[in-house]
Amino acid sequence: MGADLIAFAGAAIDRGGGALRSATGNANRTWSERRGAVLTVVDDRGHTGRGEASPLPDYSPDTLAQAEAALGEFAAGLPGRRLSGDASLVDQLQPWLEPLTSPAARFAVESAVFDLVGRRHRRRVFELLRDADGTSGEASAARATTCSLVAAGDIEGAAGARTAAIKLKIGHAGGDDPAGWARELDSVARTVHAASRTALPVRVDVNGRWPLAVAVARCRDIAALGVELIEQPASPADMPALLAALDATVPIAVDESLHAASECEAEALFTTPACRFAVLKPMVLGGLGRSAQLARLAQSHGVEPVVSHLFDGPLAMAAYCELALYLRSPTAAGLSHHGGLDAWTLPTPEQLGDRDIAPSPHPGLGFPPGSDSDSGSDSDEASDSDSDSDSDSDSDSVSVSGSDSDSVSDSVSDSAPDSDSDSNSTPEPGS
């Protein structure tokens, strides 16, 4: 990052998102809209950075109202804060993030600051993450692959998927429904067979739906079909016992078990033979730094990290792509085009291709110059709202904070150009 000292002038908070073209969900819940808050931070030279806070209702540990409240507190205290170019960006941000009780707010703050610093210094976020931990690598080595969501039994969708892997949402059959389980297992088997025509790995996601009494047998049944991984088969409370009952022939991925886990608790999961993958959702884990920390811990035990999403908007997806590029895992990330992206007016991140995730030619989170004028808000109102209790406000703008609110607001709206005369030039994620 260099020895440059960055002084912050203020921040703005806007709302974005809207109704989905078609509902999406899992065995636990369906969502008809996705909304979030966009934090824009600005420095004393007029550079800006943006981050997204979009908790998923009835899934995330926080709500949009709580995230906005936390972002408001952060924005009020931002003017005058400074970052040094001589220390790790992740480490410097920790004192800023710790007071924020909302994981989504922490993610938005960290993403926005990384975006600003990257744009100011002509560095992409995945490069800043490497700078923070001392790793290095050529841009040509920064590649990741995608995974798309396909309905179990969708033979045509499985055979025609253009991603590097496909994911099935299962878990609809309860523990006392053996007939339902037999039908679900048959759907998975037919989908795996269809995907095998193009050698596509298939993963299944149970979202913690199986009681421990049936989870062991069902995991073995699914593993026998040759799936790549079985994601969160049981509740976080039951997962330690489930993992202890399985061996390495049953490839388990932990997801919800990591959301509130301490480092010791996460490591206890990673050291079991059956735990082969760690699903990382920065919006619920509380940021890129925390996700990267968990990824490194997982990798130290031979567990592969898989970056995934919450049907969030383009700013969050861009940050997830940058995290996947930083990790360079051989396992496909849980990222692909999804309906939540269409609820925002921001463009789909350039990093996200059909099969591959590749570096954007633009610094920071990778959005092209000129996209700053679009906060990502969507004027369409959902007829069936899943948003939080604060959604009755008609205003897109929530708050602006700075040493001079007018000057900060102007800076955020106009944005400094990506090219900065004193900058160093460089070339060039479900739930």
Short mmCIF file of C-alpha atoms in Angstrom, two decimals:
data_model
loop_
_atom_site.label_atom_id
_atom_site.label_comp_id
_atom_site.label_asym_id
_atom_site.label_seq_id
_atom_site.Cartn_x
_atom_site.Cartn_y
_atom_site.Cartn_z
CA MET A 1 0.00 0.00 0.00
CA GLY A 2 2.97 2.32 0.45
CA ALA A 3 3.67 4.92 3.11
CA ASP A 4 0.75 7.16 2.11
CA LEU A 5 -1.41 8.41 4.98
CA ILE A 6 -5.14 8.31 4.23
CA ALA A 7 -7.41 10.73 6.08
CA PHE A 8 -11.16 10.18 5.92
CA ALA A 9 -13.60 13.05 5.44
CA GLY A 10 -16.94 11.30 5.94
CA ALA A 11 -19.46 8.77 4.73
CA ALA A 12 -22.92 8.40 3.19
CA ILE A 13 -25.45 5.59 3.56
CA ASP A 14 -28.03 4.76 0.90
CA ARG A 15 -30.47 1.93 0.36
CA GLY A 16 -30.46 -0.42 -2.60
CA GLY A 17 -32.07 -3.58 -3.93
CA GLY A 18 -35.69 -4.39 -4.57
CA ALA A 19 -38.07 -7.11 -5.68
CA LEU A 20 -36.76 -10.32 -7.24
CA ARG A 21 -38.01 -11.35 -10.66
CA SER A 22 -38.75 -14.77 -9.20
CA ALA A 23 -38.62 -15.97 -5.63
CA THR A 24 -35.59 -17.88 -4.41
CA GLY A 25 -34.87 -19.85 -1.28
CA ASN A 26 -34.00 -23.12 0.41
CA ALA A 27 -35.84 -25.79 2.40
CA ASN A 28 -36.32 -23.35 5.28
CA ARG A 29 -37.48 -20.12 3.65
CA THR A 30 -38.32 -18.33 0.39
CA TRP A 31 -37.42 -14.71 -0.39
CA SER A 32 -39.23 -12.45 -2.86
CA GLU A 33 -36.93 -9.44 -2.47
CA ARG A 34 -33.40 -8.50 -1.46
CA ARG A 35 -32.58 -5.12 0.00
CA GLY A 36 -29.51 -3.66 1.61
CA ALA A 37 -27.60 -0.56 2.63
CA VAL A 38 -24.73 0.92 0.63
CA LEU A 39 -21.97 2.63 2.61
CA THR A 40 -19.83 5.11 0.70
CA VAL A 41 -16.68 6.43 2.40
CA VAL A 42 -14.69 9.40 1.13
CA ASP A 43 -11.18 10.58 1.90
CA ASP A 44 -9.76 14.08 2.02
CA ARG A 45 -8.74 13.89 -1.65
CA GLY A 46 -12.22 12.92 -2.85
CA HIS A 47 -11.55 9.24 -3.45
CA THR A 48 -14.50 7.02 -2.60
CA GLY A 49 -15.14 3.41 -1.73
CA ARG A 50 -18.36 1.45 -1.35
CA GLY A 51 -19.51 -1.52 0.64
CA GLU A 52 -22.82 -3.36 0.98
CA ALA A 53 -24.69 -4.49 4.08
CA SER A 54 -27.56 -6.78 3.13
CA PRO A 55 -28.44 -9.26 5.88
CA LEU A 56 -30.69 -12.07 4.69
CA PRO A 57 -33.98 -12.06 6.66
CA ASP A 58 -34.48 -15.12 8.88
CA TYR A 59 -30.96 -16.32 8.07
CA SER A 60 -28.44 -13.65 9.08
CA PRO A 61 -27.86 -12.98 12.79
CA ASP A 62 -28.59 -9.29 12.21
CA THR A 63 -31.28 -7.29 10.44
CA LEU A 64 -31.06 -4.48 7.91
CA ALA A 65 -32.25 -2.03 10.57
CA GLN A 66 -29.46 -3.12 12.90
CA ALA A 67 -26.89 -2.92 10.11
CA GLU A 68 -27.97 0.60 9.18
CA ALA A 69 -27.86 1.70 12.81
CA ALA A 70 -24.32 0.35 13.15
CA LEU A 71 -23.27 2.01 9.91
CA GLY A 72 -24.74 5.29 11.14
CA GLU A 73 -22.61 5.10 14.29
CA PHE A 74 -19.54 4.31 12.22
CA ALA A 75 -20.20 7.18 9.79
CA ALA A 76 -20.59 9.65 12.64
CA GLY A 77 -17.14 8.82 13.95
CA LEU A 78 -15.34 8.50 10.62
CA PRO A 79 -14.25 12.12 9.86
CA GLY A 80 -10.64 12.60 10.88
CA ARG A 81 -9.78 8.90 11.13
CA ARG A 82 -6.57 7.91 9.39
CA LEU A 83 -4.92 4.83 7.93
CA SER A 84 -1.18 4.38 7.54
CA GLY A 85 0.39 2.78 4.50
CA ASP A 86 3.05 1.16 6.68
CA ALA A 87 0.81 -1.38 8.44
CA SER A 88 -1.57 -4.17 7.45
CA LEU A 89 -4.92 -2.80 6.30
CA VAL A 90 -6.75 -5.74 7.91
CA ASP A 91 -5.02 -5.11 11.25
CA GLN A 92 -5.66 -1.37 11.18
CA LEU A 93 -9.36 -1.90 10.55
CA GLN A 94 -9.91 -4.22 13.51
CA PRO A 95 -10.37 -1.39 16.08
CA TRP A 96 -12.87 0.21 13.69
CA LEU A 97 -14.86 -3.01 13.27
CA GLU A 98 -14.90 -4.38 16.82
CA PRO A 99 -17.49 -1.88 18.18
CA LEU A 100 -19.94 -2.76 15.38
CA THR A 101 -22.39 -5.42 16.57
CA SER A 102 -23.76 -6.11 13.08
CA PRO A 103 -21.69 -8.58 10.99
CA ALA A 104 -23.14 -7.10 7.79
CA ALA A 105 -22.10 -3.62 8.87
CA ARG A 106 -18.55 -4.83 9.56
CA PHE A 107 -18.47 -6.39 6.11
CA ALA A 108 -19.70 -3.16 4.50
CA VAL A 109 -17.15 -1.00 6.33
CA GLU A 110 -14.25 -3.28 5.48
CA SER A 111 -15.35 -3.60 1.84
CA ALA A 112 -15.76 0.16 1.45
CA VAL A 113 -12.35 0.94 2.92
CA PHE A 114 -10.65 -1.74 0.82
CA ASP A 115 -12.42 -0.34 -2.25
CA LEU A 116 -11.24 3.20 -1.52
CA VAL A 117 -7.66 2.19 -0.76
CA GLY A 118 -7.55 0.01 -3.86
CA ARG A 119 -8.83 2.75 -6.12
CA ARG A 120 -6.50 5.31 -4.57
CA HIS A 121 -3.45 3.08 -5.08
CA ARG A 122 -4.54 1.32 -8.29
CA ARG A 123 -4.73 -2.05 -6.52
CA ARG A 124 -7.49 -4.61 -6.64
CA VAL A 125 -8.92 -5.89 -3.38
CA PHE A 126 -7.50 -9.40 -3.78
CA GLU A 127 -4.06 -7.80 -4.15
CA LEU A 128 -4.58 -5.77 -0.99
CA LEU A 129 -5.54 -8.95 0.86
CA ARG A 130 -2.30 -10.54 -0.33
CA ASP A 131 -0.39 -7.46 0.77
CA ALA A 132 -1.98 -7.79 4.21
CA ASP A 133 -0.74 -11.34 4.79
CA GLY A 134 2.52 -11.13 2.87
CA THR A 135 1.54 -13.53 0.08
CA SER A 136 2.24 -12.82 -3.55
CA GLY A 137 1.23 -14.14 -6.95
CA GLU A 138 0.93 -13.08 -10.55
CA ALA A 139 -2.43 -11.83 -11.80
CA SER A 140 -2.49 -14.77 -14.21
CA ALA A 141 -2.60 -17.11 -11.20
CA ALA A 142 -5.56 -15.29 -9.69
CA ARG A 143 -8.40 -17.42 -10.96
CA ALA A 144 -11.40 -19.11 -9.39
CA THR A 145 -14.36 -21.03 -10.75
CA THR A 146 -18.12 -20.80 -10.22
CA CYS A 147 -20.95 -23.03 -9.04
CA SER A 148 -24.60 -22.56 -10.04
CA LEU A 149 -27.80 -23.54 -8.24
CA VAL A 150 -29.89 -26.23 -9.95
CA ALA A 151 -33.08 -27.83 -8.68
CA ALA A 152 -32.76 -31.48 -7.69
CA GLY A 153 -34.20 -33.53 -10.54
CA ASP A 154 -33.64 -30.79 -13.13
CA ILE A 155 -31.96 -33.02 -15.68
CA GLU A 156 -31.84 -30.40 -18.41
CA GLY A 157 -30.41 -27.76 -16.07
CA ALA A 158 -27.76 -30.13 -14.75
CA ALA A 159 -26.69 -31.27 -18.20
CA GLY A 160 -26.60 -27.74 -19.61
CA ALA A 161 -24.94 -25.86 -16.75
CA ARG A 162 -22.01 -23.73 -17.88
CA THR A 163 -20.43 -23.35 -14.45
CA ALA A 164 -17.61 -25.47 -13.01
CA ALA A 165 -19.96 -27.22 -10.54
CA ILE A 166 -23.65 -27.35 -9.65
CA LYS A 167 -25.40 -27.20 -6.30
CA LEU A 168 -28.70 -28.77 -5.26
CA LYS A 169 -30.81 -27.53 -2.36
CA ILE A 170 -32.28 -30.51 -0.53
CA GLY A 171 -33.55 -31.26 2.97
CA HIS A 172 -37.28 -31.01 2.30
CA ALA A 173 -37.95 -34.52 3.64
CA GLY A 174 -38.20 -34.51 7.42
CA GLY A 175 -36.68 -37.10 9.71
CA ASP A 176 -40.02 -38.95 9.97
CA ASP A 177 -40.64 -39.04 6.22
CA PRO A 178 -38.77 -42.02 4.72
CA ALA A 179 -40.88 -41.97 1.57
CA GLY A 180 -40.09 -38.32 1.00
CA TRP A 181 -36.41 -39.02 1.55
CA ALA A 182 -36.48 -41.84 -1.00
CA ARG A 183 -37.94 -39.46 -3.59
CA GLU A 184 -35.39 -36.77 -2.78
CA LEU A 185 -32.49 -39.23 -2.97
CA ASP A 186 -33.75 -40.43 -6.36
CA SER A 187 -33.88 -36.80 -7.61
CA VAL A 188 -30.30 -36.26 -6.52
CA ALA A 189 -29.20 -39.52 -8.18
CA ARG A 190 -30.81 -38.53 -11.50
CA THR A 191 -29.24 -35.08 -11.35
CA VAL A 192 -25.78 -36.48 -10.58
CA HIS A 193 -26.13 -38.83 -13.53
CA ALA A 194 -27.12 -35.98 -15.87
CA ALA A 195 -24.22 -33.82 -14.67
CA SER A 196 -21.79 -36.67 -15.25
CA ARG A 197 -22.28 -36.29 -19.01
CA THR A 198 -20.21 -33.11 -18.82
CA ALA A 199 -18.12 -34.21 -15.80
CA LEU A 200 -19.68 -31.54 -13.59
CA PRO A 201 -19.18 -32.01 -9.84
CA VAL A 202 -22.43 -31.93 -7.87
CA ARG A 203 -22.75 -30.64 -4.32
CA VAL A 204 -25.85 -30.73 -2.12
CA ASP A 205 -26.89 -28.27 0.57
CA VAL A 206 -29.17 -29.39 3.40
CA ASN A 207 -29.15 -26.08 5.36
CA GLY A 208 -29.05 -27.98 8.66
CA ARG A 209 -32.44 -29.63 8.15
CA TRP A 210 -31.67 -33.24 9.09
CA PRO A 211 -32.09 -34.47 12.68
CA LEU A 212 -29.02 -36.25 13.96
CA ALA A 213 -31.00 -39.52 14.17
CA VAL A 214 -31.24 -39.72 10.35
CA ALA A 215 -28.35 -37.50 9.26
CA VAL A 216 -25.61 -40.16 9.47
CA ALA A 217 -27.42 -42.63 7.24
CA ARG A 218 -28.58 -39.97 4.77
CA CYS A 219 -25.07 -38.52 4.46
CA ARG A 220 -23.75 -41.98 3.62
CA ASP A 221 -26.53 -42.50 1.07
CA ILE A 222 -25.74 -39.19 -0.63
CA ALA A 223 -21.97 -39.78 -0.54
CA ALA A 224 -22.45 -43.12 -2.27
CA LEU A 225 -23.81 -41.24 -5.30
CA GLY A 226 -20.42 -39.59 -5.81
CA VAL A 227 -21.30 -36.00 -4.86
CA GLU A 228 -18.50 -33.51 -4.34
CA LEU A 229 -19.70 -32.35 -0.93
CA ILE A 230 -22.65 -32.36 1.47
CA GLU A 231 -23.15 -28.92 2.96
CA GLN A 232 -24.33 -28.47 6.57
CA PRO A 233 -26.44 -31.66 6.89
CA ALA A 234 -27.42 -30.98 10.52
CA SER A 235 -27.84 -28.03 12.87
CA PRO A 236 -24.73 -26.34 14.31
CA ALA A 237 -25.50 -28.00 17.66
CA ASP A 238 -25.55 -31.48 16.08
CA MET A 239 -22.66 -31.08 13.63
CA PRO A 240 -19.82 -32.06 16.03
CA ALA A 241 -21.56 -35.37 16.80
CA LEU A 242 -22.35 -35.96 13.13
CA LEU A 243 -18.78 -35.32 12.04
CA ALA A 244 -17.51 -37.66 14.74
CA ALA A 245 -19.75 -40.45 13.40
CA LEU A 246 -18.52 -40.12 9.80
CA ASP A 247 -15.20 -40.80 8.11
CA ALA A 248 -13.33 -39.16 5.24
CA THR A 249 -15.35 -41.07 2.62
CA VAL A 250 -18.29 -38.76 3.38
CA PRO A 251 -17.26 -35.24 2.26
CA ILE A 252 -18.90 -32.73 4.61
CA ALA A 253 -18.86 -28.94 4.28
CA VAL A 254 -19.57 -26.79 7.32
CA ASP A 255 -21.46 -23.55 6.76
CA GLU A 256 -23.87 -22.32 9.44
CA SER A 257 -21.64 -24.01 12.03
CA LEU A 258 -19.02 -21.32 11.36
CA HIS A 259 -21.26 -18.27 11.70
CA ALA A 260 -20.85 -17.84 15.46
CA ALA A 261 -17.91 -20.20 16.00
CA SER A 262 -14.80 -19.15 17.88
CA GLU A 263 -11.43 -19.99 16.38
CA CYS A 264 -11.14 -22.98 18.73
CA GLU A 265 -14.62 -24.23 17.82
CA ALA A 266 -13.92 -23.86 14.10
CA GLU A 267 -10.61 -25.68 14.43
CA ALA A 268 -12.31 -28.53 16.28
CA LEU A 269 -14.59 -28.99 13.24
CA PHE A 270 -11.73 -28.75 10.75
CA THR A 271 -9.72 -31.48 12.48
CA THR A 272 -12.39 -34.18 11.99
CA PRO A 273 -11.75 -36.50 9.00
CA ALA A 274 -15.19 -35.96 7.47
CA CYS A 275 -14.89 -32.16 7.41
CA ARG A 276 -13.44 -31.45 3.98
CA PHE A 277 -14.82 -28.01 3.09
CA ALA A 278 -15.52 -24.69 4.85
CA VAL A 279 -18.23 -22.47 3.34
CA LEU A 280 -17.44 -18.80 3.92
CA LYS A 281 -20.14 -16.12 3.75
CA PRO A 282 -18.50 -12.79 4.63
CA MET A 283 -21.87 -11.06 5.13
CA VAL A 284 -22.58 -13.25 8.18
CA LEU A 285 -18.98 -13.84 9.25
CA GLY A 286 -18.35 -10.12 9.60
CA GLY A 287 -15.99 -9.23 6.78
CA LEU A 288 -13.22 -10.17 4.41
CA GLY A 289 -10.56 -10.26 7.11
CA ARG A 290 -12.49 -12.69 9.31
CA SER A 291 -13.31 -14.87 6.29
CA ALA A 292 -9.68 -14.93 5.18
CA GLN A 293 -8.62 -15.86 8.72
CA LEU A 294 -11.04 -18.80 8.78
CA ALA A 295 -9.90 -19.85 5.30
CA ARG A 296 -6.27 -19.96 6.35
CA LEU A 297 -7.17 -21.95 9.46
CA ALA A 298 -9.17 -24.41 7.36
CA GLN A 299 -6.39 -24.79 4.81
CA SER A 300 -3.88 -25.52 7.57
CA HIS A 301 -5.93 -28.66 8.30
CA GLY A 302 -6.44 -29.68 4.67
CA VAL A 303 -9.97 -28.24 4.53
CA GLU A 304 -10.81 -26.32 1.34
CA PRO A 305 -12.52 -22.90 1.65
CA VAL A 306 -15.58 -22.22 -0.52
CA VAL A 307 -16.71 -18.58 -0.77
CA SER A 308 -20.49 -18.25 -1.03
CA HIS A 309 -23.27 -15.63 -1.07
CA LEU A 310 -26.65 -14.71 0.41
CA PHE A 311 -28.38 -13.72 -2.83
CA ASP A 312 -26.91 -10.28 -2.16
CA GLY A 313 -26.22 -7.36 -4.49
CA PRO A 314 -23.36 -6.53 -6.87
CA LEU A 315 -21.13 -4.76 -4.33
CA ALA A 316 -21.17 -7.77 -2.02
CA MET A 317 -20.70 -10.18 -4.93
CA ALA A 318 -17.69 -8.20 -6.15
CA ALA A 319 -16.13 -8.47 -2.69
CA TYR A 320 -16.81 -12.22 -2.64
CA CYS A 321 -15.14 -12.60 -6.04
CA GLU A 322 -12.10 -10.72 -4.75
CA LEU A 323 -11.93 -13.03 -1.73
CA ALA A 324 -12.14 -16.08 -4.01
CA LEU A 325 -9.37 -14.68 -6.20
CA TYR A 326 -7.24 -14.12 -3.11
CA LEU A 327 -7.78 -17.69 -1.86
CA ARG A 328 -7.17 -19.42 -5.24
CA SER A 329 -8.88 -22.59 -4.00
CA PRO A 330 -9.00 -25.52 -6.44
CA THR A 331 -12.62 -26.05 -5.37
CA ALA A 332 -15.23 -23.98 -7.23
CA ALA A 333 -16.51 -21.01 -5.25
CA GLY A 334 -20.22 -20.99 -4.42
CA LEU A 335 -20.68 -17.94 -6.64
CA SER A 336 -22.59 -17.44 -9.88
CA HIS A 337 -25.19 -15.14 -11.40
CA HIS A 338 -28.32 -15.17 -9.23
CA GLY A 339 -31.64 -13.36 -9.00
CA GLY A 340 -30.53 -11.08 -6.18
CA LEU A 341 -28.17 -9.26 -8.52
CA ASP A 342 -31.07 -8.21 -10.74
CA ALA A 343 -32.76 -6.41 -7.84
CA TRP A 344 -30.07 -3.73 -7.97
CA THR A 345 -29.32 -1.19 -10.69
CA LEU A 346 -25.58 -1.58 -10.33
CA PRO A 347 -23.95 -3.75 -13.00
CA THR A 348 -23.00 -7.35 -12.35
CA PRO A 349 -19.36 -7.51 -11.21
CA GLU A 350 -16.96 -7.89 -14.12
CA GLN A 351 -15.06 -10.61 -12.25
CA LEU A 352 -18.02 -12.99 -12.46
CA GLY A 353 -18.10 -15.07 -15.64
CA ASP A 354 -20.17 -18.12 -16.47
CA ARG A 355 -17.47 -20.58 -15.45
CA ASP A 356 -14.55 -18.51 -14.24
CA ILE A 357 -13.92 -15.71 -11.78
CA ALA A 358 -11.17 -13.50 -13.15
CA PRO A 359 -9.55 -10.23 -12.04
CA SER A 360 -11.30 -7.04 -13.10
CA PRO A 361 -9.22 -4.53 -15.07
CA HIS A 362 -10.40 -1.87 -12.60
CA PRO A 363 -8.96 -1.29 -9.11
CA GLY A 364 -10.72 -1.68 -5.77
CA LEU A 365 -13.85 -3.83 -6.02
CA GLY A 366 -13.51 -3.76 -9.79
CA PHE A 367 -16.34 -1.50 -10.93
CA PRO A 368 -15.64 0.75 -13.92
CA PRO A 369 -15.34 4.54 -13.62
CA GLY A 370 -18.76 6.21 -13.64
CA SER A 371 -20.61 3.51 -11.71
CA ASP A 372 -20.25 5.59 -8.51
CA SER A 373 -23.18 7.74 -9.56
CA ASP A 374 -25.44 4.71 -9.10
CA SER A 375 -26.04 3.80 -5.46
CA GLY A 376 -27.63 0.53 -6.54
CA SER A 377 -31.15 1.45 -5.44
CA ASP A 378 -34.10 0.14 -7.37
CA SER A 379 -37.26 2.20 -7.64
CA ASP A 380 -39.50 -0.85 -7.97
CA GLU A 381 -41.31 -1.62 -4.74
CA ALA A 382 -41.94 -5.22 -3.78
CA SER A 383 -45.52 -6.19 -3.19
CA ASP A 384 -44.46 -8.89 -0.74
CA SER A 385 -41.83 -7.43 1.54
CA ASP A 386 -39.27 -9.44 3.47
CA SER A 387 -37.36 -6.33 4.53
CA ASP A 388 -36.94 -5.10 8.07
CA SER A 389 -39.17 -2.80 10.05
CA ASP A 390 -37.31 0.29 8.82
CA SER A 391 -38.42 -0.26 5.23
CA ASP A 392 -41.34 2.15 5.50
CA SER A 393 -39.03 5.04 4.72
CA ASP A 394 -39.46 6.41 1.21
CA SER A 395 -36.03 7.99 1.18
CA ASP A 396 -33.14 6.22 -0.53
CA SER A 397 -30.62 8.27 1.43
CA VAL A 398 -30.26 7.34 5.08
CA SER A 399 -27.52 9.62 6.36
CA VAL A 400 -24.46 11.63 5.47
CA SER A 401 -21.71 12.35 7.94
CA GLY A 402 -18.59 14.44 7.61
CA SER A 403 -16.70 17.45 8.84
CA ASP A 404 -18.83 19.47 6.43
CA SER A 405 -21.90 17.51 5.38
CA ASP A 406 -22.38 19.47 2.16
CA SER A 407 -18.80 18.99 1.00
CA VAL A 408 -18.81 15.30 1.91
CA SER A 409 -22.09 14.71 0.09
CA ASP A 410 -20.70 16.42 -3.01
CA SER A 411 -17.54 14.35 -2.84
CA VAL A 412 -19.50 11.14 -2.60
CA SER A 413 -21.75 12.05 -5.51
CA ASP A 414 -19.06 13.35 -7.85
CA SER A 415 -16.29 10.90 -6.93
CA ALA A 416 -12.64 11.34 -7.77
CA PRO A 417 -11.46 9.76 -11.00
CA ASP A 418 -9.77 6.39 -10.71
CA SER A 419 -6.56 7.79 -12.12
CA ASP A 420 -4.69 9.72 -9.45
CA SER A 421 -1.55 11.66 -10.18
CA ASP A 422 0.29 10.30 -7.14
CA SER A 423 -0.94 6.71 -7.49
CA ASN A 424 1.18 3.74 -8.50
CA SER A 425 -0.04 2.20 -11.73
CA THR A 426 -0.61 -1.57 -12.05
CA PRO A 427 -1.91 -3.66 -14.96
CA GLU A 428 -5.60 -4.20 -15.24
CA PRO A 429 -19.97 -16.13 -4.52
CA GLY A 430 -25.61 -19.40 -1.97
CA SER A 431 -26.93 -19.29 1.10
#
